[in-house]
Amino acid sequence: MRALLPPLLLLACAAHAVGALPRLCAVLQVLREERDQCLQGLAEERTRHPAPGCQGLWDNTSCWPSSAPGQTVEVACPRFLWMLVGRNGSIFRNCTQGGWSETFPRPDLACGVHVNDSSNEKRYEYLLKLKVMYTVGYSSSLVMLLVALSVLCAFRKLHCTRNYIHMHLFVSFILRALSNFIKDAVLFSDDDVAHCDAHRVGCKLVMVFFQYCIMANYSWLLVEGLYLHTLLVISFFSERKWLQGFIALGWGSPAIFVASWAVTRHFLEDVGCWDINANASIWWVIRGPVIVSVLINFILFINVLRILMRKLRTQETRGSEGNHYKRLAKSTLLLVPLFGVHYMVFAFSPEDAMEMQLFFELALGSFQGLVVAVLYCFLNGEVQLEVQKKWRQWHLREFPLHPVALGSFSSGTKASPSEQSRGTCRTSVI
């Protein structure tokens, strides 16, 4: 029976996002409860009327009552197997003069757990590859986001409202990656089952932190969409006041929803480590706002494209202004995955689409932070310009007799020194 646990453990880990299977700790908890209940019942049975023949038995999976020789005893499949496969069945033992016979048929066959099924093996291999992919994705995203955040913080000339929003978005992706690693370490360690205490406060706090990081990440994606839309729709606005509102939306609104979810879970579904969302109505306290934010971003994205196409068709839009809108249109198309539009495809997906949903949410979603860092920092023209200037200053200081030209580095239009020093934050939308 222990051979079943490794693949089921990994499946529970990978399917956690959609709540498809109970995790190992929930299975072990049920197994302990059945064991305690069985041993207590057998002890009472021996005290009241001990009978000759086969004594009551707990065989680590099922409880067998006392029986007289020559009888066949039938018991239901263990409850923890029903949790895993959702199938009922029965297993049997014969009480002989020499004691209990072996269980028949085999519990895995009688209860629908096909250990040697090739489809299970293929699914296990698929989930192993999926776990490797999202681990690599979150790790690479974490490294690139830290570098990008350091670059934006290091250059004072890059400090403006737009880049402040980018930095907050970077932090949200960093927290999302870290929370995912912490959650996996706490919930799904392979050997240590000490964390399986269903009432452990620290485990629940980890899940609250994990849910907050996920919601904050979607909130800041919404802020990026709102800011881009505001730039195109409103000609003049107080960026400082808008930034304060964006910060409240990005970090404050997730705290409200996650706190509401935690209070609701505590009073209505205080089960396990809060990692399984069996009650769909409670889960919608978090899922609902996420879907609404993605839907708003999708609407904003469509409207941004409409405005850009209209401006590009306008006869007055010529020269540098036209090129500016063309660059903005290309950049907006790259924001489709960043705005979370792909999430709408799987928002109401059926259970049989779980593997495809896991692939998009875990494997591809883990590289989302990497794409954000590259798009908002490393491909940002103003960032490249500041890095080139800093490199030239360092090179002239270290090698004064061999100044280096920036022609091989620069790929954008030339700007005057005053424009480079005062207006870099206004020359690029991304």
Coordinates of N, CA and C in Angstrom, one line a residue, residues 145-259:
L145 N 14.0 38.9 -11.8 CA 13.2 40.0 -11.2 C 14.1 40.7 -10.2
L146 N 14.9 40.0 -9.4 CA 15.8 40.6 -8.4 C 16.8 41.6 -9.1
V147 N 17.3 41.1 -10.3 CA 18.3 41.9 -11.0 C 17.6 43.1 -11.6
A148 N 16.4 42.9 -12.2 CA 15.6 44.1 -12.7 C 15.2 45.1 -11.7
L149 N 14.8 44.6 -10.5 CA 14.4 45.5 -9.4 C 15.6 46.3 -8.9
S150 N 16.8 45.7 -8.9 CA 18.0 46.3 -8.4 C 18.4 47.4 -9.4
V151 N 18.3 47.1 -10.7 CA 18.6 48.1 -11.8 C 17.7 49.4 -11.7
L152 N 16.4 49.1 -11.5 CA 15.5 50.3 -11.4 C 15.7 51.1 -10.2
C153 N 16.0 50.4 -9.1 CA 16.3 51.1 -7.8 C 17.6 51.9 -7.9
A154 N 18.6 51.4 -8.6 CA 20.0 51.9 -8.6 C 20.1 53.3 -9.3
F155 N 19.3 53.4 -10.4 CA 19.4 54.6 -11.2 C 18.3 55.6 -10.8
R156 N 18.7 56.7 -10.2 CA 17.7 57.7 -9.8 C 17.0 58.3 -10.9
K157 N 17.6 58.5 -12.1 CA 16.9 59.1 -13.2 C 15.8 58.2 -13.8
L158 N 15.7 56.9 -13.3 CA 14.6 56.0 -13.7 C 13.5 56.1 -12.7
H159 N 13.6 56.9 -11.7 CA 12.5 57.0 -10.7 C 11.4 57.9 -11.1
C160 N 10.3 57.3 -11.6 CA 9.1 58.0 -12.0 C 7.9 57.1 -11.7
T161 N 6.7 57.7 -11.9 CA 5.5 56.9 -11.6 C 5.4 55.6 -12.3
R162 N 5.7 55.6 -13.6 CA 5.6 54.4 -14.3 C 6.6 53.3 -13.8
N163 N 7.8 53.7 -13.6 CA 8.8 52.7 -13.1 C 8.5 52.3 -11.7
Y164 N 7.9 53.2 -10.9 CA 7.5 52.8 -9.5 C 6.5 51.7 -9.6
I165 N 5.5 51.8 -10.5 CA 4.5 50.8 -10.7 C 5.2 49.5 -11.1
H166 N 6.2 49.6 -12.1 CA 6.9 48.4 -12.5 C 7.6 47.7 -11.3
M167 N 8.2 48.5 -10.4 CA 8.9 47.9 -9.3 C 8.0 47.2 -8.3
H168 N 6.8 47.8 -8.1 CA 5.8 47.1 -7.3 C 5.4 45.8 -7.9
L169 N 5.2 45.8 -9.2 CA 4.8 44.6 -9.9 C 6.0 43.5 -9.8
F170 N 7.2 44.0 -9.9 CA 8.3 43.0 -9.7 C 8.3 42.4 -8.3
V171 N 8.0 43.3 -7.3 CA 8.0 42.8 -5.9 C 6.8 41.7 -5.8
S172 N 5.7 42.0 -6.4 CA 4.6 41.0 -6.3 C 4.9 39.7 -7.0
F173 N 5.7 39.7 -8.1 CA 6.1 38.5 -8.7 C 7.1 37.8 -7.8
I174 N 8.0 38.5 -7.2 CA 9.0 37.9 -6.3 C 8.3 37.2 -5.1
L175 N 7.4 37.9 -4.5 CA 6.6 37.3 -3.4 C 5.9 36.1 -3.9
R176 N 5.3 36.1 -5.1 CA 4.6 35.0 -5.6 C 5.5 33.7 -5.7
A177 N 6.7 34.0 -6.2 CA 7.6 32.8 -6.4 C 8.1 32.3 -5.0
L178 N 8.4 33.2 -4.1 CA 8.9 32.8 -2.8 C 7.8 32.1 -2.0
S179 N 6.5 32.6 -2.1 CA 5.4 31.9 -1.4 C 5.2 30.5 -2.0
N180 N 5.4 30.4 -3.3 CA 5.2 29.0 -3.8 C 6.2 28.1 -3.3
F181 N 7.5 28.5 -3.2 CA 8.5 27.6 -2.7 C 8.3 27.3 -1.2
I182 N 7.8 28.3 -0.4 CA 7.6 28.1 1.0 C 6.4 27.2 1.2
K183 N 5.3 27.3 0.4 CA 4.2 26.5 0.5 C 4.5 25.0 0.2
D184 N 5.3 24.8 -0.9 CA 5.7 23.4 -1.2 C 6.5 22.8 -0.1
A185 N 7.5 23.6 0.4 CA 8.3 23.1 1.5 C 7.5 22.7 2.7
V186 N 6.5 23.5 3.1 CA 5.8 23.2 4.3 C 4.7 22.1 4.1
L187 N 4.1 22.1 3.0 CA 3.0 21.2 2.8 C 3.4 19.8 2.2
F188 N 4.4 19.8 1.3 CA 4.6 18.6 0.6 C 6.1 18.1 0.7
S189 N 6.6 18.2 1.9 CA 7.9 17.5 2.1 C 7.7 16.0 2.0
D190 N 8.6 15.3 1.4 CA 8.4 13.9 1.1 C 8.5 13.0 2.3
D191 N 9.4 13.3 3.3 CA 9.6 12.3 4.4 C 9.1 12.8 5.7
D192 N 9.1 14.1 5.9 CA 8.7 14.6 7.2 C 7.2 14.8 7.3
V193 N 6.5 14.1 8.1 CA 5.1 14.2 8.2 C 4.7 14.9 9.5
A194 N 5.6 15.5 10.1 CA 5.3 16.2 11.4 C 4.4 17.4 11.1
H195 N 4.4 17.9 9.9 CA 3.6 19.1 9.5 C 2.2 18.7 9.3
C196 N 1.8 17.4 9.5 CA 0.5 17.0 9.1 C -0.5 17.3 10.3
D197 N -0.1 17.9 11.3 CA -1.0 18.3 12.4 C -2.1 19.2 11.8
A198 N -3.3 18.8 11.8 CA -4.4 19.6 11.2 C -4.7 20.9 11.8
H199 N -4.2 21.1 13.1 CA -4.5 22.4 13.8 C -3.3 23.2 13.9
R200 N -2.3 23.0 13.1 CA -1.0 23.7 13.3 C -1.2 25.1 12.7
V201 N -1.0 26.1 13.5 CA -1.3 27.5 13.1 C -0.3 28.0 12.0
G202 N 0.9 27.6 12.1 CA 1.9 28.0 11.2 C 1.6 27.6 9.8
C203 N 1.1 26.4 9.6 CA 0.7 25.9 8.3 C -0.4 26.7 7.7
K204 N -1.3 27.1 8.5 CA -2.4 27.9 7.9 C -2.0 29.3 7.6
L205 N -1.0 29.8 8.4 CA -0.5 31.2 8.1 C 0.3 31.1 6.7
V206 N 1.0 30.0 6.5 CA 1.7 29.9 5.2 C 0.7 30.0 4.0
M207 N -0.5 29.3 4.2 CA -1.5 29.3 3.1 C -2.1 30.7 3.0
V208 N -2.3 31.4 4.1 CA -2.8 32.8 4.0 C -1.9 33.7 3.3
F209 N -0.6 33.5 3.6 CA 0.5 34.3 2.9 C 0.5 34.0 1.4
F210 N 0.4 32.7 1.1 CA 0.4 32.3 -0.3 C -0.7 32.9 -1.1
Q211 N -1.9 32.8 -0.5 CA -3.1 33.4 -1.2 C -3.0 34.9 -1.3
Y212 N -2.4 35.5 -0.3 CA -2.2 37.0 -0.4 C -1.3 37.3 -1.6
C213 N -0.2 36.6 -1.7 CA 0.8 36.9 -2.8 C 0.2 36.7 -4.1
I214 N -0.6 35.6 -4.3 CA -1.3 35.4 -5.6 C -2.2 36.6 -5.9
M215 N -3.0 37.0 -4.9 CA -4.0 38.1 -5.2 C -3.3 39.4 -5.4
A216 N -2.2 39.7 -4.7 CA -1.4 40.9 -4.9 C -0.8 40.9 -6.3
N217 N -0.4 39.8 -6.8 CA 0.2 39.7 -8.1 C -0.9 40.1 -9.2
Y218 N -2.1 39.5 -9.1 CA -3.1 39.9 -10.0 C -3.5 41.3 -9.8
S219 N -3.5 41.9 -8.6 CA -3.9 43.3 -8.4 C -2.9 44.2 -9.1
W220 N -1.6 43.9 -9.0 CA -0.7 44.8 -9.7 C -0.7 44.6 -11.2
L221 N -1.0 43.5 -11.7 CA -1.3 43.3 -13.1 C -2.4 44.2 -13.5
L222 N -3.5 44.3 -12.7 CA -4.6 45.2 -12.9 C -4.1 46.7 -12.9
V223 N -3.2 47.0 -12.0 CA -2.7 48.4 -11.9 C -2.0 48.8 -13.1
E224 N -1.2 47.8 -13.7 CA -0.5 48.1 -14.9 C -1.4 48.4 -16.1
G225 N -2.5 47.6 -16.1 CA -3.5 47.9 -17.1 C -4.2 49.2 -17.0
L226 N -4.6 49.5 -15.7 CA -5.2 50.8 -15.4 C -4.3 52.0 -15.8
Y227 N -3.0 51.9 -15.4 CA -2.1 53.0 -15.7 C -1.9 53.2 -17.2
L228 N -1.7 52.1 -17.9 CA -1.6 52.2 -19.4 C -2.8 52.8 -20.0
H229 N -4.0 52.4 -19.6 CA -5.2 52.9 -20.1 C -5.4 54.4 -19.7
T230 N -5.0 54.8 -18.5 CA -5.1 56.2 -18.1 C -4.2 57.1 -18.9
L231 N -3.0 56.6 -19.3 CA -2.1 57.4 -20.1 C -2.7 57.7 -21.4
L232 N -3.4 56.8 -22.0 CA -4.0 57.0 -23.3 C -5.3 57.8 -23.3
V233 N -6.0 57.7 -22.2 CA -7.4 58.4 -22.2 C -7.3 59.8 -21.6
I234 N -6.5 59.9 -20.5 CA -6.5 61.2 -19.8 C -5.2 61.9 -20.1
S235 N -5.3 63.2 -20.6 CA -4.1 63.9 -21.1 C -3.3 64.4 -19.9
F236 N -3.9 65.0 -18.9 CA -3.2 65.5 -17.7 C -3.9 65.0 -16.5
F237 N -3.0 64.4 -15.6 CA -3.5 63.9 -14.3 C -2.3 63.9 -13.3
S238 N -2.7 64.0 -12.0 CA -1.7 64.0 -11.0 C -1.2 62.6 -10.7
E239 N 0.0 62.3 -11.3 CA 0.6 61.0 -11.1 C 0.9 60.6 -9.7
R240 N 1.2 61.6 -8.8 CA 1.5 61.3 -7.5 C 0.3 60.8 -6.7
K241 N -0.9 61.4 -7.0 CA -2.1 61.0 -6.3 C -2.5 59.7 -6.9
W242 N -2.4 59.5 -8.2 CA -2.8 58.2 -8.8 C -1.9 57.1 -8.2
L243 N -0.6 57.4 -8.0 CA 0.3 56.3 -7.5 C -0.2 55.9 -6.1
Q244 N -0.6 56.8 -5.3 CA -1.0 56.5 -3.9 C -2.3 55.6 -4.0
G245 N -3.2 55.9 -4.9 CA -4.4 55.1 -5.1 C -4.0 53.7 -5.7
F246 N -3.0 53.6 -6.6 CA -2.6 52.4 -7.1 C -2.0 51.5 -6.1
I247 N -1.2 52.1 -5.2 CA -0.6 51.3 -4.1 C -1.6 50.7 -3.2
A248 N -2.6 51.5 -2.9 CA -3.7 51.0 -2.0 C -4.5 49.9 -2.7
L249 N -4.7 50.0 -4.0 CA -5.4 49.0 -4.7 C -4.5 47.7 -4.8
G250 N -3.2 47.9 -5.1 CA -2.3 46.7 -5.3 C -2.0 45.9 -4.1
W251 N -1.8 46.6 -3.0 CA -1.5 45.9 -1.7 C -2.6 45.8 -0.7
G252 N -3.5 46.8 -0.8 CA -4.6 46.9 0.2 C -5.8 46.0 -0.1
S253 N -6.2 46.0 -1.3 CA -7.4 45.2 -1.6 C -7.2 43.7 -1.5
P254 N -6.0 43.1 -1.8 CA -5.9 41.7 -1.6 C -5.9 41.4 -0.1
A255 N -5.4 42.3 0.8 CA -5.4 42.0 2.2 C -6.9 41.9 2.7
I256 N -7.8 42.7 2.2 CA -9.2 42.7 2.6 C -9.8 41.3 2.2
F257 N -9.6 40.9 1.0 CA -10.2 39.7 0.5 C -9.6 38.4 1.2
V258 N -8.3 38.4 1.4 CA -7.7 37.3 2.0 C -8.0 37.2 3.5
A259 N -8.1 38.3 4.1 CA -8.6 38.3 5.5 C -10.0 37.8 5.7

